[in-house]
Amino acid sequence: MDTDDLLRRGLDWVARIAPYDLAAVFTLDEDSRLVVRAARGHLASQVRGHRIDLANFPTLREALETRRARAFTEDDHRHGDGDPFDGVLDLSPGHACMVVPLHAAGRSLGLLTLDRAHCESYPQAVVDQVETYGQILGLALDNSERRVALEHLRAEELERARESDEVAAGYGVLERSVSPAVRAVAARARQVAPTDTPVLILGETGTGKERLARALHLWSARADRPFVAVNCAAIPASLLESELFGHTRGAFTGATRDRLGRFQLASGGTLLLDEIGELPIELQAKLLRVVQEGVVEPVGSDKSVKVDVRLLAATHVDLEKAIATGRLREDLYYRLAVFPLRLPPLRQRLEDLPLLCAAMLAEQSQRTGRRGMRVSDAGLARLRAHAWPGNLRELSNALERATIVTSGEILGPEAFELGDMPAETGPIDHAPKTSPSEAPLHHDGRIATLEEVSALQIQRVLTHTRGRIYGPGGAAELLGVPPSTLQSRMKKLGVARTA
């Protein structure tokens, strides 16, 4: 049942306790106006789409704020402002009229209104009954809106998973791995998955941390409930609190309606806090409270909302170093790191290349339209010779590029544009390998100017960080300059931020 059908049935049912000629449900829009969402009765066709501005109806605003139903008397009609259909319907001044606030989980959702052409007020006993019914209808409306929001979120997550470069490093690949290190991670993940214990997933960028988080969710008793992921590094700090915990209407400029946070959307399921090492220090105390007490407090609200969330966190940052430098609360770290899992980088699991390539090519076939693609033995040897600083994400990109430029079904070594970086087992040095005696040249053969060299270096580093400027591992840190300085130089040199 969709929301509109729910409201229509709800209005049909209320006629059993309060007869009407018109029953309508108004919901709040983004401009804080009441809009008719559903209407029943022989007058319904005259009010569909009707809108009213709450600023012009103090009595209705009072009903929303006090959350109490009321029936209007003839005197109210004569002197008051409570009739939402004044000037729209030709009803006598003393007609029966009732307004019932709809609310749930601390949120005002709108109003239920009942009108009769009949000139008498609804009895108080009926008003009390309809007020109770309004609470039930409000809960049903809230649940329906949450379900719709979750369906949109799931659709977004499915699309993100479909387009993700890491998608083929899925949970099935974990257990089919021939790498002892990966198989050990998979075994430990299987052990912790059925519990509600917080898990901290560690590993370099592109190693498949979100994929492992999805595996933990799918292996748990919460598999049929929402899986919600939020990247703490991708959302501006000023918006992150609202994104995590939600906000109420009017909490800040632009907050035109109540909004559920990711914790509330994930309630009953699993929430992944990706790049937890980037969480602003001022939000860490609030997150700690959620972990300890299982409650969130939306921005602008003084009421706590209970949530039931299995919490997972992921990061490529050295969290112990972050604690030492004051960027991470030690008490939060120990709450999140109850059961750490560390994914090895691709260069340490090269024996999985045949499995990974097959899985990634099968997944990419939905985008490329190229089925049956495979990597030859010589192609695999070429892949094994690369260092893979971008890990699984880089491998996925390399395979997709190779598929696009290859006419047949076999990807040989010539299909891969990987450079000449040798495979390594230790830290990778990404600095350009330029001889001191070599001067950088412009494309026309002349020696490049200092500005051109600076622009080129900034562009290379931005490509390496995938456009990321701020935080550990960001372009500003790698170049040894403040982020504001780097952005000023980029603007001066005309360097675009890559994605």
PDB file of C-alpha atoms in Angstrom, residues 185-403:
ATOM      1  CA  VAL A 185      39.724 -12.018   7.297  1.00  0.00           C
ATOM      2  CA  ALA A 186      36.700 -13.791   5.798  1.00  0.00           C
ATOM      3  CA  ALA A 187      36.716 -16.411   8.569  1.00  0.00           C
ATOM      4  CA  ARG A 188      36.852 -13.757  11.297  1.00  0.00           C
ATOM      5  CA  ALA A 189      34.126 -11.774   9.537  1.00  0.00           C
ATOM      6  CA  ARG A 190      31.904 -14.862   9.518  1.00  0.00           C
ATOM      7  CA  GLN A 191      32.470 -15.236  13.265  1.00  0.00           C
ATOM      8  CA  VAL A 192      31.486 -11.657  14.160  1.00  0.00           C
ATOM      9  CA  ALA A 193      28.730 -11.153  11.576  1.00  0.00           C
ATOM     10  CA  PRO A 194      25.866 -12.803  13.569  1.00  0.00           C
ATOM     11  CA  THR A 195      26.531 -10.526  16.565  1.00  0.00           C
ATOM     12  CA  ASP A 196      25.791  -6.844  17.079  1.00  0.00           C
ATOM     13  CA  THR A 197      29.406  -6.143  18.028  1.00  0.00           C
ATOM     14  CA  PRO A 198      30.869  -2.984  16.444  1.00  0.00           C
ATOM     15  CA  VAL A 199      33.470  -3.787  13.788  1.00  0.00           C
ATOM     16  CA  LEU A 200      36.304  -1.535  12.663  1.00  0.00           C
ATOM     17  CA  ILE A 201      37.434  -2.262   9.086  1.00  0.00           C
ATOM     18  CA  LEU A 202      40.950  -1.102   8.282  1.00  0.00           C
ATOM     19  CA  GLY A 203      42.860  -1.018   5.033  1.00  0.00           C
ATOM     20  CA  GLU A 204      44.306   1.171   2.332  1.00  0.00           C
ATOM     21  CA  THR A 205      42.066   3.140  -0.011  1.00  0.00           C
ATOM     22  CA  GLY A 206      40.413   0.868  -2.563  1.00  0.00           C
ATOM     23  CA  THR A 207      40.886  -2.436  -0.706  1.00  0.00           C
ATOM     24  CA  GLY A 208      37.137  -3.150  -0.540  1.00  0.00           C
ATOM     25  CA  LYS A 209      36.223  -1.971   2.964  1.00  0.00           C
ATOM     26  CA  GLU A 210      32.637  -1.124   2.052  1.00  0.00           C
ATOM     27  CA  ARG A 211      32.314  -4.489   0.325  1.00  0.00           C
ATOM     28  CA  LEU A 212      33.376  -6.233   3.549  1.00  0.00           C
ATOM     29  CA  ALA A 213      30.886  -4.123   5.494  1.00  0.00           C
ATOM     30  CA  ARG A 214      28.113  -5.264   3.147  1.00  0.00           C
ATOM     31  CA  ALA A 215      29.247  -8.844   3.672  1.00  0.00           C
ATOM     32  CA  LEU A 216      28.969  -8.439   7.448  1.00  0.00           C
ATOM     33  CA  HIS A 217      25.446  -7.100   6.987  1.00  0.00           C
ATOM     34  CA  LEU A 218      24.384  -9.873   4.592  1.00  0.00           C
ATOM     35  CA  TRP A 219      25.785 -12.558   6.894  1.00  0.00           C
ATOM     36  CA  SER A 220      23.913 -11.126   9.893  1.00  0.00           C
ATOM     37  CA  ALA A 221      20.365 -11.500  11.205  1.00  0.00           C
ATOM     38  CA  ARG A 222      19.767  -7.943   9.945  1.00  0.00           C
ATOM     39  CA  ALA A 223      20.235  -8.881   6.283  1.00  0.00           C
ATOM     40  CA  ASP A 224      16.619  -8.061   5.396  1.00  0.00           C
ATOM     41  CA  ARG A 225      16.843  -4.650   7.094  1.00  0.00           C
ATOM     42  CA  PRO A 226      18.498  -1.461   5.739  1.00  0.00           C
ATOM     43  CA  PHE A 227      22.205  -1.167   5.053  1.00  0.00           C
ATOM     44  CA  VAL A 228      23.121   2.523   5.102  1.00  0.00           C
ATOM     45  CA  ALA A 229      26.587   3.931   4.373  1.00  0.00           C
ATOM     46  CA  VAL A 230      27.769   7.484   4.961  1.00  0.00           C
ATOM     47  CA  ASN A 231      31.198   8.785   3.965  1.00  0.00           C
ATOM     48  CA  CYS A 232      32.357  11.103   6.746  1.00  0.00           C
ATOM     49  CA  ALA A 233      34.991  12.652   4.456  1.00  0.00           C
ATOM     50  CA  ALA A 234      32.599  13.458   1.613  1.00  0.00           C
ATOM     51  CA  ILE A 235      30.139  15.620   3.569  1.00  0.00           C
ATOM     52  CA  PRO A 236      31.040  19.124   4.779  1.00  0.00           C
ATOM     53  CA  ALA A 237      31.514  19.272   8.540  1.00  0.00           C
ATOM     54  CA  SER A 238      28.735  21.874   8.832  1.00  0.00           C
ATOM     55  CA  LEU A 239      26.202  19.410   7.368  1.00  0.00           C
ATOM     56  CA  LEU A 240      27.481  16.143   8.801  1.00  0.00           C
ATOM     57  CA  GLU A 241      25.636  16.383  12.141  1.00  0.00           C
ATOM     58  CA  SER A 242      22.303  16.842  10.362  1.00  0.00           C
ATOM     59  CA  GLU A 243      23.177  14.030   7.924  1.00  0.00           C
ATOM     60  CA  LEU A 244      23.908  11.609  10.760  1.00  0.00           C
ATOM     61  CA  PHE A 245      21.308  12.571  13.342  1.00  0.00           C
ATOM     62  CA  GLY A 246      18.614  14.386  11.330  1.00  0.00           C
ATOM     63  CA  HIS A 247      17.103  17.792  12.037  1.00  0.00           C
ATOM     64  CA  THR A 248      13.808  19.454  12.841  1.00  0.00           C
ATOM     65  CA  ARG A 249      12.048  22.091  10.789  1.00  0.00           C
ATOM     66  CA  GLY A 250      13.559  25.511  11.506  1.00  0.00           C
ATOM     67  CA  ALA A 251      16.686  24.098  13.148  1.00  0.00           C
ATOM     68  CA  PHE A 252      18.817  26.230  10.819  1.00  0.00           C
ATOM     69  CA  THR A 253      18.490  28.311   7.673  1.00  0.00           C
ATOM     70  CA  GLY A 254      17.150  26.100   4.909  1.00  0.00           C
ATOM     71  CA  ALA A 255      15.669  23.464   7.250  1.00  0.00           C
ATOM     72  CA  THR A 256      12.141  23.785   5.884  1.00  0.00           C
ATOM     73  CA  ARG A 257      10.952  20.410   7.148  1.00  0.00           C
ATOM     74  CA  ASP A 258      11.891  17.631   9.544  1.00  0.00           C
ATOM     75  CA  ARG A 259      14.492  15.268   8.108  1.00  0.00           C
ATOM     76  CA  LEU A 260      15.515  11.827   9.287  1.00  0.00           C
ATOM     77  CA  GLY A 261      19.217  11.200   9.824  1.00  0.00           C
ATOM     78  CA  ARG A 262      21.160   8.178   8.652  1.00  0.00           C
ATOM     79  CA  PHE A 263      20.968   6.585  12.112  1.00  0.00           C
ATOM     80  CA  GLN A 264      17.165   6.691  12.002  1.00  0.00           C
ATOM     81  CA  LEU A 265      17.052   5.419   8.420  1.00  0.00           C
ATOM     82  CA  ALA A 266      19.315   2.515   9.381  1.00  0.00           C
ATOM     83  CA  SER A 267      17.350   1.621  12.524  1.00  0.00           C
ATOM     84  CA  GLY A 268      16.901  -2.136  12.671  1.00  0.00           C
ATOM     85  CA  GLY A 269      19.753  -2.610  10.213  1.00  0.00           C
ATOM     86  CA  THR A 270      23.406  -1.703   9.760  1.00  0.00           C
ATOM     87  CA  LEU A 271      25.133   1.668   9.493  1.00  0.00           C
ATOM     88  CA  LEU A 272      28.609   2.017   8.002  1.00  0.00           C
ATOM     89  CA  LEU A 273      30.562   5.122   8.954  1.00  0.00           C
ATOM     90  CA  ASP A 274      33.124   5.173   6.170  1.00  0.00           C
ATOM     91  CA  GLU A 275      36.320   7.192   6.690  1.00  0.00           C
ATOM     92  CA  ILE A 276      35.588   7.494  10.407  1.00  0.00           C
ATOM     93  CA  GLY A 277      39.033   9.020  10.840  1.00  0.00           C
ATOM     94  CA  GLU A 278      37.701  12.169   9.133  1.00  0.00           C
ATOM     95  CA  LEU A 279      34.846  12.701  11.613  1.00  0.00           C
ATOM     96  CA  PRO A 280      35.149  16.203  13.137  1.00  0.00           C
ATOM     97  CA  ILE A 281      36.243  16.121  16.777  1.00  0.00           C
ATOM     98  CA  GLU A 282      33.161  18.135  17.852  1.00  0.00           C
ATOM     99  CA  LEU A 283      30.831  15.376  16.586  1.00  0.00           C
ATOM    100  CA  GLN A 284      32.721  12.542  18.200  1.00  0.00           C
ATOM    101  CA  ALA A 285      31.162  13.072  21.649  1.00  0.00           C
ATOM    102  CA  LYS A 286      27.674  12.883  20.117  1.00  0.00           C
ATOM    103  CA  LEU A 287      28.585   9.736  18.226  1.00  0.00           C
ATOM    104  CA  LEU A 288      29.939   8.232  21.444  1.00  0.00           C
ATOM    105  CA  ARG A 289      26.568   8.823  23.103  1.00  0.00           C
ATOM    106  CA  VAL A 290      24.799   7.028  20.262  1.00  0.00           C
ATOM    107  CA  VAL A 291      27.158   4.069  20.577  1.00  0.00           C
ATOM    108  CA  GLN A 292      26.747   3.914  24.354  1.00  0.00           C
ATOM    109  CA  GLU A 293      23.044   4.661  24.768  1.00  0.00           C
ATOM    110  CA  GLY A 294      21.462   3.898  21.388  1.00  0.00           C
ATOM    111  CA  VAL A 295      19.760   7.292  21.114  1.00  0.00           C
ATOM    112  CA  VAL A 296      20.154  10.231  18.735  1.00  0.00           C
ATOM    113  CA  GLU A 297      19.099  13.831  19.183  1.00  0.00           C
ATOM    114  CA  PRO A 298      18.166  15.554  15.905  1.00  0.00           C
ATOM    115  CA  VAL A 299      19.573  19.035  15.347  1.00  0.00           C
ATOM    116  CA  GLY A 300      17.131  21.579  16.760  1.00  0.00           C
ATOM    117  CA  SER A 301      15.337  19.063  18.971  1.00  0.00           C
ATOM    118  CA  ASP A 302      15.554  18.534  22.715  1.00  0.00           C
ATOM    119  CA  LYS A 303      14.063  15.052  22.453  1.00  0.00           C
ATOM    120  CA  SER A 304      16.066  11.847  22.095  1.00  0.00           C
ATOM    121  CA  VAL A 305      15.054   9.223  19.551  1.00  0.00           C
ATOM    122  CA  LYS A 306      15.816   5.557  20.201  1.00  0.00           C
ATOM    123  CA  VAL A 307      17.621   3.744  17.391  1.00  0.00           C
ATOM    124  CA  ASP A 308      18.621   0.118  16.959  1.00  0.00           C
ATOM    125  CA  VAL A 309      21.690   0.105  14.714  1.00  0.00           C
ATOM    126  CA  ARG A 310      24.563  -2.311  14.192  1.00  0.00           C
ATOM    127  CA  LEU A 311      27.530   0.029  13.775  1.00  0.00           C
ATOM    128  CA  LEU A 312      30.438  -0.584  11.436  1.00  0.00           C
ATOM    129  CA  ALA A 313      33.303   1.843  10.860  1.00  0.00           C
ATOM    130  CA  ALA A 314      35.981   1.908   8.161  1.00  0.00           C
ATOM    131  CA  THR A 315      39.102   3.948   7.559  1.00  0.00           C
ATOM    132  CA  HIS A 316      42.471   4.013   5.847  1.00  0.00           C
ATOM    133  CA  VAL A 317      43.813   6.404   8.520  1.00  0.00           C
ATOM    134  CA  ASP A 318      46.166   5.289  11.292  1.00  0.00           C
ATOM    135  CA  LEU A 319      43.731   5.802  14.170  1.00  0.00           C
ATOM    136  CA  GLU A 320      46.294   5.367  16.917  1.00  0.00           C
ATOM    137  CA  LYS A 321      48.273   8.200  15.362  1.00  0.00           C
ATOM    138  CA  ALA A 322      45.051  10.209  15.113  1.00  0.00           C
ATOM    139  CA  ILE A 323      44.529   9.721  18.855  1.00  0.00           C
ATOM    140  CA  ALA A 324      48.079  10.862  19.583  1.00  0.00           C
ATOM    141  CA  THR A 325      47.573  14.043  17.538  1.00  0.00           C
ATOM    142  CA  GLY A 326      44.205  14.820  19.134  1.00  0.00           C
ATOM    143  CA  ARG A 327      42.098  14.190  16.016  1.00  0.00           C
ATOM    144  CA  LEU A 328      40.263  11.184  17.486  1.00  0.00           C
ATOM    145  CA  ARG A 329      38.837  10.579  20.948  1.00  0.00           C
ATOM    146  CA  GLU A 330      40.427   7.567  22.582  1.00  0.00           C
ATOM    147  CA  ASP A 331      37.145   6.497  24.242  1.00  0.00           C
ATOM    148  CA  LEU A 332      35.375   6.516  20.859  1.00  0.00           C
ATOM    149  CA  TYR A 333      38.170   4.477  19.305  1.00  0.00           C
ATOM    150  CA  TYR A 334      37.834   1.736  21.913  1.00  0.00           C
ATOM    151  CA  ARG A 335      34.052   1.678  21.429  1.00  0.00           C
ATOM    152  CA  LEU A 336      34.414   1.212  17.686  1.00  0.00           C
ATOM    153  CA  ALA A 337      37.463  -1.063  17.602  1.00  0.00           C
ATOM    154  CA  VAL A 338      35.916  -3.949  19.561  1.00  0.00           C
ATOM    155  CA  PHE A 339      36.538  -6.295  16.638  1.00  0.00           C
ATOM    156  CA  PRO A 340      39.037  -4.935  14.080  1.00  0.00           C
ATOM    157  CA  LEU A 341      39.403  -6.472  10.626  1.00  0.00           C
ATOM    158  CA  ARG A 342      42.262  -5.446   8.351  1.00  0.00           C
ATOM    159  CA  LEU A 343      42.039  -5.994   4.600  1.00  0.00           C
ATOM    160  CA  PRO A 344      45.377  -6.610   2.885  1.00  0.00           C
ATOM    161  CA  PRO A 345      46.319  -4.432  -0.115  1.00  0.00           C
ATOM    162  CA  LEU A 346      46.118  -5.984  -3.565  1.00  0.00           C
ATOM    163  CA  ARG A 347      49.919  -6.181  -3.907  1.00  0.00           C
ATOM    164  CA  GLN A 348      49.887  -8.665  -0.999  1.00  0.00           C
ATOM    165  CA  ARG A 349      47.199 -10.895  -2.532  1.00  0.00           C
ATOM    166  CA  LEU A 350      48.247 -11.112  -6.184  1.00  0.00           C
ATOM    167  CA  GLU A 351      47.373 -14.821  -6.194  1.00  0.00           C
ATOM    168  CA  ASP A 352      43.733 -13.646  -6.248  1.00  0.00           C
ATOM    169  CA  LEU A 353      44.122 -11.791  -9.555  1.00  0.00           C
ATOM    170  CA  PRO A 354      42.420 -14.472 -11.720  1.00  0.00           C
ATOM    171  CA  LEU A 355      39.433 -14.622  -9.350  1.00  0.00           C
ATOM    172  CA  LEU A 356      39.173 -10.848  -8.993  1.00  0.00           C
ATOM    173  CA  CYS A 357      39.472 -10.214 -12.729  1.00  0.00           C
ATOM    174  CA  ALA A 358      36.753 -12.760 -13.537  1.00  0.00           C
ATOM    175  CA  ALA A 359      34.393 -11.295 -10.928  1.00  0.00           C
ATOM    176  CA  MET A 360      35.029  -7.684 -11.951  1.00  0.00           C
ATOM    177  CA  LEU A 361      34.647  -8.345 -15.671  1.00  0.00           C
ATOM    178  CA  ALA A 362      31.358 -10.159 -15.047  1.00  0.00           C
ATOM    179  CA  GLU A 363      30.067  -7.214 -13.028  1.00  0.00           C
ATOM    180  CA  GLN A 364      31.275  -4.623 -15.543  1.00  0.00           C
ATOM    181  CA  SER A 365      29.533  -6.420 -18.379  1.00  0.00           C
ATOM    182  CA  GLN A 366      26.280  -4.747 -17.275  1.00  0.00           C
ATOM    183  CA  ARG A 367      27.837  -1.351 -18.006  1.00  0.00           C
ATOM    184  CA  THR A 368      30.052  -2.168 -20.977  1.00  0.00           C
ATOM    185  CA  GLY A 369      27.753  -4.666 -22.689  1.00  0.00           C
ATOM    186  CA  ARG A 370      30.797  -6.933 -23.200  1.00  0.00           C
ATOM    187  CA  ARG A 371      30.169 -10.440 -21.903  1.00  0.00           C
ATOM    188  CA  GLY A 372      32.612 -13.312 -21.861  1.00  0.00           C
ATOM    189  CA  MET A 373      35.693 -11.099 -21.425  1.00  0.00           C
ATOM    190  CA  ARG A 374      38.736 -12.719 -19.797  1.00  0.00           C
ATOM    191  CA  VAL A 375      42.391 -11.940 -19.142  1.00  0.00           C
ATOM    192  CA  SER A 376      45.034 -14.087 -20.836  1.00  0.00           C
ATOM    193  CA  ASP A 377      47.925 -15.633 -18.917  1.00  0.00           C
ATOM    194  CA  ALA A 378      50.264 -13.026 -20.390  1.00  0.00           C
ATOM    195  CA  GLY A 379      47.787 -10.326 -19.360  1.00  0.00           C
ATOM    196  CA  LEU A 380      47.751 -11.669 -15.791  1.00  0.00           C
ATOM    197  CA  ALA A 381      51.546 -11.615 -15.761  1.00  0.00           C
ATOM    198  CA  ARG A 382      51.383  -7.956 -16.786  1.00  0.00           C
ATOM    199  CA  LEU A 383      48.956  -7.243 -13.938  1.00  0.00           C
ATOM    200  CA  ARG A 384      51.161  -9.047 -11.408  1.00  0.00           C
ATOM    201  CA  ALA A 385      54.078  -6.778 -12.330  1.00  0.00           C
ATOM    202  CA  HIS A 386      52.185  -3.651 -11.247  1.00  0.00           C
ATOM    203  CA  ALA A 387      52.301  -2.186  -7.720  1.00  0.00           C
ATOM    204  CA  TRP A 388      48.561  -1.339  -7.498  1.00  0.00           C
ATOM    205  CA  PRO A 389      48.647   1.776  -5.312  1.00  0.00           C
ATOM    206  CA  GLY A 390      44.908   2.142  -5.944  1.00  0.00           C
ATOM    207  CA  ASN A 391      44.235  -1.497  -5.016  1.00  0.00           C
ATOM    208  CA  LEU A 392      40.945  -3.076  -6.164  1.00  0.00           C
ATOM    209  CA  ARG A 393      39.545   0.217  -7.390  1.00  0.00           C
ATOM    210  CA  GLU A 394      42.542   0.717  -9.663  1.00  0.00           C
ATOM    211  CA  LEU A 395      42.297  -2.867 -10.908  1.00  0.00           C
ATOM    212  CA  SER A 396      38.614  -2.379 -11.738  1.00  0.00           C
ATOM    213  CA  ASN A 397      39.405   0.797 -13.680  1.00  0.00           C
ATOM    214  CA  ALA A 398      42.221  -0.928 -15.579  1.00  0.00           C
ATOM    215  CA  LEU A 399      39.959  -3.832 -16.557  1.00  0.00           C
ATOM    216  CA  GLU A 400      37.143  -1.558 -17.703  1.00  0.00           C
ATOM    217  CA  ARG A 401      39.505   0.551 -19.817  1.00  0.00           C
ATOM    218  CA  ALA A 402      41.031  -2.575 -21.324  1.00  0.00           C
ATOM    219  CA  THR A 403      37.576  -3.955 -22.150  1.00  0.00           C
TER     220      THR A 403
END
